GROMACS .gro file of C-alpha atoms in nm:
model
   67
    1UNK     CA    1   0.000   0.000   0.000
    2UNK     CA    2   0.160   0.327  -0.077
    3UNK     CA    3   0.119   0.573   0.163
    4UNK     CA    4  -0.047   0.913   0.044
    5UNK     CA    5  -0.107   1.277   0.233
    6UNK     CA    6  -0.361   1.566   0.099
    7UNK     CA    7  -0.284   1.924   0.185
    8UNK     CA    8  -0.588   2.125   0.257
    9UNK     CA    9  -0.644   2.474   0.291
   10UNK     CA   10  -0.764   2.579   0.648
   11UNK     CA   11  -1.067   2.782   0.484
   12UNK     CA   12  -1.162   2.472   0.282
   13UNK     CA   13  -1.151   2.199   0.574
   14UNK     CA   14  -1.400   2.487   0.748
   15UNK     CA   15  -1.621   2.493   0.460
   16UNK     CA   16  -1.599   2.127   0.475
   17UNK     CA   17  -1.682   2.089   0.856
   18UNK     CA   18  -2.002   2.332   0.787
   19UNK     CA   19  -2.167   2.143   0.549
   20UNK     CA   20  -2.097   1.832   0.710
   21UNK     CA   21  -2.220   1.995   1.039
   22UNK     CA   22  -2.551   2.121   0.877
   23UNK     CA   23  -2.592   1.802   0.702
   24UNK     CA   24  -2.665   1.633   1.070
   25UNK     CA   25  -2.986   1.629   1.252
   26UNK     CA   26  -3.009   1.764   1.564
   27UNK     CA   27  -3.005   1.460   1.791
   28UNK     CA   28  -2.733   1.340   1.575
   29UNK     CA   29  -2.534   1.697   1.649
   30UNK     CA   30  -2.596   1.659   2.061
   31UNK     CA   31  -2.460   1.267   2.032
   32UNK     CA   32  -2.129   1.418   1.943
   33UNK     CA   33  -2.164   1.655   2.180
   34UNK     CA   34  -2.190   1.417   2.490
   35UNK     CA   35  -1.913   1.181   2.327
   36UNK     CA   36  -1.687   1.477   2.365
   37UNK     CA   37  -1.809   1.542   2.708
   38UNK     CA   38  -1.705   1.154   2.771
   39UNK     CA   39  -1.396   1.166   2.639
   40UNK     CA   40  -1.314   1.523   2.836
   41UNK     CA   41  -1.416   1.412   3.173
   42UNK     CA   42  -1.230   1.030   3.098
   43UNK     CA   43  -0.900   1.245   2.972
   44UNK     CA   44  -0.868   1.430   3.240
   45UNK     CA   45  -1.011   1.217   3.543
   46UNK     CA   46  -1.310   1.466   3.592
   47UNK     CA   47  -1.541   1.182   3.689
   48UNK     CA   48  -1.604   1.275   4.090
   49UNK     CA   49  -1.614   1.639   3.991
   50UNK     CA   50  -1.885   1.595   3.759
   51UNK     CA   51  -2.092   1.353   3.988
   52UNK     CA   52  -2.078   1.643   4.208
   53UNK     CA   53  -2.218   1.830   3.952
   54UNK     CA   54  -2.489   1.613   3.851
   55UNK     CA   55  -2.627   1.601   4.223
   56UNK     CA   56  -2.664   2.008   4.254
   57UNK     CA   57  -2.814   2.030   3.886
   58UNK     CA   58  -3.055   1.717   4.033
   59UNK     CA   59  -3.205   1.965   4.270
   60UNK     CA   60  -3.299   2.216   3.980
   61UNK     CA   61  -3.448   2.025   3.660
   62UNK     CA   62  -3.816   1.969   3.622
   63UNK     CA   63  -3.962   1.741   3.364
   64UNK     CA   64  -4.289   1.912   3.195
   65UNK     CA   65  -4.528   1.728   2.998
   66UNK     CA   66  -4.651   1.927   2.723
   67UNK     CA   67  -4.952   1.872   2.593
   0.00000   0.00000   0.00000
């Protein structure tokens, strides 16, 4: 296999990123959002600090039923 490299222009891989960005559904764009979250709190051993988190933000959310 021969190995090959592409050079891209910075402005181009942006364009790039948009449409593929605006190309994703919502749900799909909030998936990648908690993966990063994942990886951020694994990467940097943020686990007990964002249990601690999770137990004030408990005290605050409300699930509404709309009708």
């Amino acid at each position: 296999m021969e190995k090959q490299a592409k050079l891209i222009k910075r402005s181009d891989s942006e364009k790039t990123d948009l449409i593929y960005w605006k190309s994703k559904s919502a749900s799909e764009k909030l998936s990648a959002v908690q993966i990063l979250r994942e990886q951020h709190i694994r990467l940097f051993n943020l686990q007990q600090e964002y249990n601690e988190a999770r137990k004030g933000l408990r005290r605050f959310y409300q699930i509404v039923e709309q009708s």
